[in-house]
Short mmCIF file of C-alpha atoms in Angstrom, two decimals:
data_model
loop_
_atom_site.label_atom_id
_atom_site.label_comp_id
_atom_site.label_asym_id
_atom_site.label_seq_id
_atom_site.Cartn_x
_atom_site.Cartn_y
_atom_site.Cartn_z
CA MET A 1 -19.48 327.46 44.06
CA THR A 2 -17.18 327.03 41.12
CA LEU A 3 -19.00 324.05 40.21
CA CYS A 4 -22.18 325.79 40.39
CA PHE A 5 -21.02 328.50 38.00
CA GLU A 6 -19.31 326.30 36.04
CA HIS A 7 -22.60 324.56 35.20
CA ARG A 8 -24.71 327.62 34.87
CA LEU A 9 -26.96 327.31 37.88
CA ASP A 10 -29.02 330.22 38.40
CA GLY A 11 -28.42 332.01 41.60
CA ARG A 12 -31.35 330.24 43.39
CA ASP A 13 -29.93 327.08 42.72
CA THR A 14 -26.62 328.16 43.67
CA ASP A 15 -28.00 329.51 46.76
CA ARG A 16 -29.55 326.35 47.55
CA CYS A 17 -26.66 324.16 47.42
CA VAL A 18 -24.88 326.94 49.99
CA LYS A 19 -27.74 326.29 52.37
CA SER A 20 -27.26 322.35 52.24
CA ILE A 21 -23.68 322.96 53.77
CA ALA A 22 -24.71 326.14 56.19
CA PRO A 23 -24.08 324.12 59.43
CA ASN A 24 -20.41 324.18 58.35
CA LEU A 25 -20.58 328.34 57.93
CA LEU A 26 -23.13 329.51 60.37
CA ASP A 27 -22.29 331.59 63.43
CA PRO A 28 -24.48 331.77 66.41
CA GLU A 29 -23.42 335.47 66.65
CA ARG A 30 -23.34 336.46 62.86
CA PRO A 31 -26.85 336.70 61.21
CA VAL A 32 -25.56 336.53 57.65
CA ILE A 33 -23.19 334.23 55.84
CA PRO A 34 -20.84 336.37 53.69
CA ILE A 35 -19.63 334.65 50.39
CA PRO A 36 -17.01 336.86 48.48
CA MET A 37 -17.43 336.71 44.69
CA GLN A 38 -14.32 336.41 42.55
CA THR A 39 -15.31 338.10 39.52
CA ARG A 40 -18.11 340.77 38.46
CA GLU A 41 -19.82 338.37 36.27
CA GLU A 42 -20.45 336.06 39.25
CA LEU A 43 -21.54 338.74 41.55
CA LEU A 44 -23.89 339.85 38.42
CA HIS A 45 -25.14 336.21 38.21
CA MET A 46 -26.36 336.15 41.79
CA MET A 47 -27.91 339.58 41.61
CA LYS A 48 -30.12 338.71 38.93
CA THR A 49 -31.90 336.28 41.18
CA ALA A 50 -31.46 337.71 44.64
CA ASP A 51 -34.01 338.72 46.92
CA ALA A 52 -32.02 342.18 47.34
CA ALA A 53 -29.33 343.62 45.19
CA HIS A 54 -27.86 347.08 46.64
CA ILE A 55 -24.72 348.89 47.75
CA LEU A 56 -24.06 349.08 51.58
CA ILE A 57 -21.36 351.29 52.68
CA ASP A 58 -20.00 350.80 55.73
CA GLY A 59 -16.62 352.40 57.07
CA GLY A 60 -15.61 353.61 53.96
CA ILE A 61 -16.01 350.45 52.16
CA PHE A 62 -18.63 350.00 49.34
CA HIS A 63 -20.42 346.64 49.35
CA PHE A 64 -21.93 345.46 46.32
CA ASN A 65 -24.41 342.82 47.64
CA ALA A 66 -26.77 340.19 46.29
CA LEU A 67 -28.71 339.01 49.31
CA PHE A 68 -30.74 336.14 49.72
CA THR A 69 -33.15 336.27 52.81
CA ASP A 70 -35.02 332.99 52.86
CA VAL A 71 -34.59 331.85 56.24
CA ALA A 72 -37.19 328.92 56.36
CA THR A 73 -34.36 326.35 56.07
CA CYS A 74 -31.34 328.25 56.96
CA PRO A 75 -31.42 330.96 59.80
CA ALA A 76 -28.78 333.25 58.25
CA ALA A 77 -29.37 335.25 55.18
CA ARG A 78 -26.55 334.66 52.68
CA VAL A 79 -24.73 337.69 51.05
CA TYR A 80 -22.72 337.35 47.80
CA TYR A 81 -20.41 340.29 47.55
CA MET A 82 -17.51 342.23 46.17
CA ARG A 83 -16.35 345.23 48.13
CA THR A 84 -13.64 347.94 47.60
CA PRO A 85 -12.94 351.39 48.93
CA ASP A 86 -11.94 352.51 45.62
CA LEU A 87 -14.11 355.11 44.27
CA MET A 88 -13.24 354.61 40.65
CA ALA A 89 -13.90 351.00 40.91
CA VAL A 90 -16.98 351.69 42.42
CA ALA A 91 -18.06 353.63 39.47
CA ARG A 92 -17.00 350.96 37.12
CA LEU A 93 -18.79 348.17 39.02
CA GLY A 94 -21.88 350.20 39.29
CA VAL A 95 -22.15 350.81 35.47
CA PHE A 96 -21.43 347.44 34.71
CA MET A 97 -24.47 346.18 36.79
CA LYS A 98 -26.38 348.67 35.39
CA ASP A 99 -25.73 347.72 31.53
CA HIS A 100 -26.66 344.38 32.49
CA GLY A 101 -30.10 345.50 33.65
CA VAL A 102 -29.10 345.85 37.73
CA ASP A 103 -29.87 349.09 38.97
CA LEU A 104 -28.30 349.28 42.71
CA LYS A 105 -29.53 351.47 45.30
CA PRO A 106 -27.52 352.59 48.31
CA VAL A 107 -28.68 351.04 51.52
CA ARG A 108 -28.05 352.01 55.23
CA GLY A 109 -26.65 349.63 58.05
CA GLU A 110 -30.04 349.65 59.72
CA ASP A 111 -31.79 348.88 56.41
CA PHE A 112 -29.66 345.84 55.79
CA ALA A 113 -30.17 344.77 59.41
CA ALA A 114 -33.97 345.01 58.86
CA LEU A 115 -33.25 343.03 55.62
CA ILE A 116 -31.78 340.06 57.33
CA GLN A 117 -33.88 340.19 60.20
CA GLN A 118 -31.06 340.65 62.56
CA ALA A 119 -33.10 341.25 65.60
CA GLN A 120 -34.84 337.75 65.47
CA TYR A 121 -31.53 335.82 64.55
CA PRO A 122 -30.66 334.71 68.00
CA GLU A 123 -34.15 333.02 68.69
CA ARG A 124 -34.03 331.77 64.69
CA HIS A 125 -30.76 330.21 65.10
CA ARG A 126 -31.67 328.58 68.54
CA ARG A 127 -34.72 326.98 66.76
CA TRP A 128 -32.73 325.95 63.98
CA LEU A 129 -30.02 324.24 65.79
CA ASP A 130 -32.44 322.30 68.08
CA ARG A 131 -34.25 321.04 64.79
CA TRP A 132 -30.39 320.13 62.97
CA THR A 133 -29.27 318.59 66.27
CA SER A 134 -32.45 316.24 66.38
CA ASN A 135 -32.27 315.69 62.43
CA GLN A 136 -28.76 314.45 62.38
CA ARG A 137 -28.63 312.72 65.22
CA PRO A 138 -29.22 309.40 63.93
CA PHE A 139 -26.33 310.34 61.24
CA LYS A 140 -24.04 311.40 63.84
CA GLY A 141 -24.45 308.06 65.90
CA LEU A 142 -23.86 305.99 62.68
CA LEU A 143 -21.10 308.23 61.78
CA ASP A 144 -19.25 307.85 65.28
CA GLY A 145 -19.85 304.05 65.13
CA ARG A 146 -18.26 303.90 61.79
CA THR A 147 -15.26 305.99 62.64
CA LYS A 148 -14.80 303.77 65.38
CA ASN A 149 -14.90 300.54 63.56
CA THR A 150 -14.04 301.01 59.82
CA VAL A 151 -11.87 303.16 57.78
CA VAL A 152 -14.50 306.00 57.58
CA ASP A 153 -12.82 309.03 58.92
CA GLN A 154 -14.77 311.97 57.89
CA GLY A 155 -18.92 312.62 57.21
CA ILE A 156 -20.93 314.85 55.29
CA TRP A 157 -24.22 315.63 56.36
CA LEU A 158 -26.27 317.90 53.75
CA SER A 159 -28.79 319.71 56.15
CA SER A 160 -32.35 320.13 54.78
CA ASN A 161 -34.04 320.96 57.88
CA GLY A 162 -36.01 317.62 58.40
CA GLY A 163 -37.52 317.54 54.75
CA CYS A 164 -36.47 315.73 51.59
CA LEU A 165 -33.22 317.22 50.04
CA VAL A 166 -34.96 317.15 46.60
CA CYS A 167 -38.44 317.95 47.26
CA GLY A 168 -38.91 319.62 51.07
CA GLN A 169 -41.47 317.34 51.81
CA PRO A 170 -41.20 316.52 55.58
CA THR A 171 -39.51 312.91 56.13
CA ASP A 172 -37.72 311.13 59.06
CA ARG A 173 -35.90 308.86 56.38
CA MET A 174 -32.03 309.06 56.29
CA ALA A 175 -29.98 307.84 53.35
CA THR A 176 -26.20 307.42 53.36
CA SER A 177 -23.59 306.29 51.20
CA SER A 178 -19.93 305.49 51.69
CA PHE A 179 -16.79 306.06 49.51
CA ILE A 180 -13.93 303.72 50.66
CA GLY A 181 -10.47 304.10 49.35
CA GLY A 182 -7.18 304.35 51.65
CA ASN A 183 -9.73 306.12 54.17
CA GLY A 184 -13.59 306.44 53.66
CA VAL A 185 -16.11 309.63 53.60
CA MET A 186 -19.57 308.96 54.53
CA LEU A 187 -22.47 311.05 53.07
CA GLY A 188 -25.82 311.69 54.74
CA LEU A 189 -29.05 313.11 53.98
CA GLN A 190 -32.80 313.04 54.04
CA LEU A 191 -34.78 311.95 51.22
CA CYS A 192 -38.69 311.24 51.16
CA ALA A 193 -39.79 307.58 49.93
CA ASP A 194 -40.33 308.46 46.54
CA HIS A 195 -37.06 310.20 46.05
CA GLU A 196 -34.88 307.66 48.02
CA ALA A 197 -36.41 305.06 45.45
CA GLU A 198 -35.08 306.95 42.57
CA ALA A 199 -31.86 307.55 44.64
CA LYS A 200 -31.30 303.32 44.53
CA ALA A 201 -31.62 303.43 40.90
CA SER A 202 -28.48 305.47 40.53
CA PRO A 203 -24.79 304.51 40.57
CA SER A 204 -24.76 306.14 43.98
CA LEU A 205 -26.31 308.48 46.32
CA MET A 206 -23.86 311.18 45.45
CA HIS A 207 -24.42 310.71 41.63
CA TYR A 208 -28.21 311.33 42.62
CA VAL A 209 -27.59 314.36 44.66
CA ALA A 210 -25.35 315.96 41.90
CA GLN A 211 -28.23 315.01 39.22
CA SER A 212 -30.74 316.67 41.33
CA ALA A 213 -28.32 319.96 41.75
CA LYS A 214 -27.89 319.80 37.91
CA VAL A 215 -23.95 319.61 38.40
CA PRO A 216 -21.60 316.59 37.97
CA PRO A 217 -20.64 314.39 40.72
CA PRO A 218 -17.35 314.83 42.39
CA ALA A 219 -14.45 313.16 41.21
CA PHE A 220 -14.23 310.83 44.03
CA ALA A 221 -17.53 309.73 43.35
CA GLU A 222 -17.36 309.59 39.62
CA ASN A 223 -14.73 306.93 39.39
CA VAL A 224 -16.53 304.41 42.01
CA GLU A 225 -16.38 300.83 40.61
CA GLU A 226 -18.44 297.73 42.08
CA LEU A 227 -16.13 295.08 42.80
CA THR A 228 -16.65 291.46 41.85
CA ALA A 229 -16.50 288.84 44.34
CA GLN A 230 -13.30 287.47 43.20
CA GLU A 231 -11.88 290.80 43.52
CA ILE A 232 -13.54 291.51 47.34
CA VAL A 233 -11.74 288.12 48.16
CA ALA A 234 -8.31 289.01 46.63
CA LEU A 235 -8.30 292.48 48.08
CA SER A 236 -9.56 291.00 51.49
CA CYS A 237 -6.60 288.47 51.61
CA VAL A 238 -4.11 291.21 51.08
CA ALA A 239 -5.30 293.56 53.81
CA ILE A 240 -5.84 290.54 56.42
CA ARG A 241 -2.30 289.46 55.56
CA ASP A 242 -0.47 292.75 55.75
CA GLN A 243 -2.30 294.80 58.27
CA LEU A 244 -3.69 291.85 60.74
CA ASP A 245 -0.37 289.87 60.39
CA CYS A 246 -2.36 286.96 59.11
CA ALA A 247 -1.19 283.80 57.02
CA ILE A 248 -4.04 282.94 54.55
CA GLU A 249 -4.69 279.32 55.12
CA LYS A 250 -7.21 278.58 52.65
CA VAL A 251 -9.86 280.26 50.51
CA ASP A 252 -13.22 278.54 49.53
CA GLY A 253 -15.42 280.85 47.28
CA THR A 254 -15.99 283.69 49.35
CA THR A 255 -14.82 282.40 52.67
CA ILE A 256 -11.05 283.16 53.78
CA THR A 257 -9.52 281.17 56.64
CA ALA A 258 -6.31 283.21 58.00
CA VAL A 259 -4.22 282.30 60.97
CA ARG A 260 -2.68 284.84 63.40
CA PRO A 261 0.88 284.19 65.11
CA SER A 262 -0.97 283.28 68.27
CA GLY A 263 -2.72 280.31 66.39
CA PHE A 264 -6.07 282.25 66.39
CA ARG A 265 -8.09 281.98 63.47
CA LEU A 266 -10.01 284.45 61.35
CA ILE A 267 -13.01 282.99 59.39
CA LEU A 268 -14.39 285.75 57.12
CA ARG A 269 -17.40 285.09 54.97
CA GLN A 270 -18.39 287.96 52.33
CA ASP A 271 -21.49 286.77 50.19
CA SER A 272 -22.42 290.20 50.01
CA PRO A 273 -23.00 293.08 52.33
CA MET A 274 -26.27 291.79 53.37
CA HIS A 275 -25.01 288.28 53.80
CA TYR A 276 -21.59 288.02 55.71
CA ALA A 277 -19.89 286.89 58.95
CA TYR A 278 -16.43 287.37 60.71
CA ASN A 279 -15.78 284.88 63.32
CA ILE A 280 -12.97 284.30 65.47
CA GLN A 281 -11.74 281.15 66.64
CA ASP A 282 -9.29 280.12 69.19
CA ARG A 283 -6.40 277.57 68.49
CA ASP A 284 -8.65 274.67 69.09
CA GLY A 285 -11.36 276.00 66.74
CA LYS A 286 -13.74 277.33 69.53
CA PRO A 287 -15.85 280.55 68.50
CA LEU A 288 -15.05 283.17 70.47
CA SER A 289 -16.47 286.17 69.10
CA ARG A 290 -18.46 287.27 65.88
CA ILE A 291 -19.70 290.14 63.48
CA ASP A 292 -22.33 289.22 61.27
CA SER A 293 -25.41 290.50 59.08
CA ALA A 294 -28.31 288.27 60.15
CA ASP A 295 -31.21 289.90 60.82
CA HIS A 296 -32.47 288.57 64.10
CA HIS A 297 -31.38 291.10 66.88
CA ALA A 298 -32.66 294.28 67.71
CA VAL A 299 -29.95 296.82 67.57
CA ASP A 300 -29.93 300.64 67.08
CA TYR A 301 -28.02 300.44 63.83
CA GLY A 302 -28.47 297.02 62.16
CA PRO A 303 -28.95 294.49 60.98
CA ASP A 304 -25.00 294.29 61.35
CA HIS A 305 -24.10 293.33 64.84
CA VAL A 306 -21.32 291.97 67.06
CA HIS A 307 -20.93 289.20 69.54
CA ARG A 308 -18.28 289.99 71.63
CA ASP A 309 -18.72 286.88 73.55
CA LEU A 310 -19.99 283.73 72.12
CA SER A 311 -19.82 281.80 75.31
CA ARG A 312 -23.11 280.23 76.57
CA LYS A 313 -24.02 282.98 78.94
CA LYS A 314 -23.22 285.96 76.72
CA LYS A 315 -23.87 284.64 73.26
CA ASN A 316 -27.20 286.69 72.82
CA GLU A 317 -25.49 289.81 74.14
CA VAL A 318 -25.17 292.11 71.03
CA GLU A 319 -24.54 295.51 69.66
CA SER A 320 -24.37 297.38 66.61
CA SER A 321 -21.07 296.45 64.71
CA PHE A 322 -21.36 299.47 62.30
CA THR A 323 -19.62 297.21 59.57
CA TYR A 324 -20.07 297.11 55.99
CA GLY A 325 -19.44 293.40 55.19
CA PHE A 326 -16.33 294.43 53.22
CA ALA A 327 -13.33 293.00 55.17
CA VAL A 328 -11.05 295.73 53.98
CA ALA A 329 -13.47 298.60 55.16
CA ASP A 330 -14.06 296.72 58.35
CA LEU A 331 -10.35 295.88 59.32
CA THR A 332 -10.73 298.24 62.54
CA ALA A 333 -13.41 296.17 63.99
CA ILE A 334 -11.96 293.02 62.98
CA ARG A 335 -8.76 293.58 64.64
CA SER A 336 -10.10 294.77 67.69
CA LEU A 337 -12.44 291.79 68.33
CA VAL A 338 -9.32 289.40 67.69
CA GLU A 339 -6.87 291.14 69.71
CA HIS A 340 -9.68 291.16 72.39
CA ALA A 341 -9.80 287.45 72.20
CA GLU A 342 -6.21 287.05 72.25
CA ALA A 343 -5.70 289.55 75.44
CA ALA A 344 -8.33 287.43 77.15
CA ALA A 345 -6.75 284.03 76.38
CA THR A 346 -3.60 285.39 77.66
CA ARG A 347 -4.92 286.71 80.95
CA HIS A 348 -6.46 283.17 81.49
CA GLY A 349 -3.59 281.03 80.69
CA PRO A 350 -3.30 277.99 78.34
#
């Protein structure tokens, strides 16, 4: 909200931003999302474009409300408000609003209930939840895989109710972007084909979303840098040395060969996020397992996939790996693969 006010988004655009994060705010028992305003200027800003602006008196408390009642994409109305029991404060705020062109009328509780379509809310929320669950299911599946296999530990789904976040056109396309630091955040949203093409020309998906909302990108997205191949190799060497207890045996271009205390080898080739492979070999150089990006297997989230067993009988058994092609981000999956191979070798003996 603060960012919206700082960059002078009008009330409608501000409310649109709030609706995009509505799944985090909705309560199946509450047909309105209450959003307190910190200053009378903020409240005035919202009142100027609200569907209804009024004073609601409830239990001796005066609520100055800017109400947005569009429930096409968000089942609950949004009310931006200030409240007080102080009659002098009520008078001052009322005069301030009137001096700025907003003439507030009192409403009763039953009138407010009608404005927010309270009676229809349970059914409206149920229908919305069914749609929202269906629309974000692919994102949830991808996020679950990423949190289990990479440094990603949280996700943000910007809900647009099955339509393009920018224009509202119905779409079944999903766009995602991840920000990797010590941990990772994955952003997901829906865009139509035209706006997806526009987004690809932006520095990042978050930049495009911010530009569409007419606000600057958040700090964690603003400082994104694209790494060179040499930097990727250097960072990967440090990560697998320190976090996977490996000795770096050699580096050949974008391929790193590292050795575990067990004698097992990791051979990591990172030509690009679309062209990479992580290979696990035993002490004798026999291939045991692999993660790679070759687009020749049908997997739910691909083309990135994992061969957990490269024996003749099982080498074509694959599943989505959820990896990025950047070893620093994919350490969880790599560790799981090599530790599984080492454990299997221990069970079977020399």
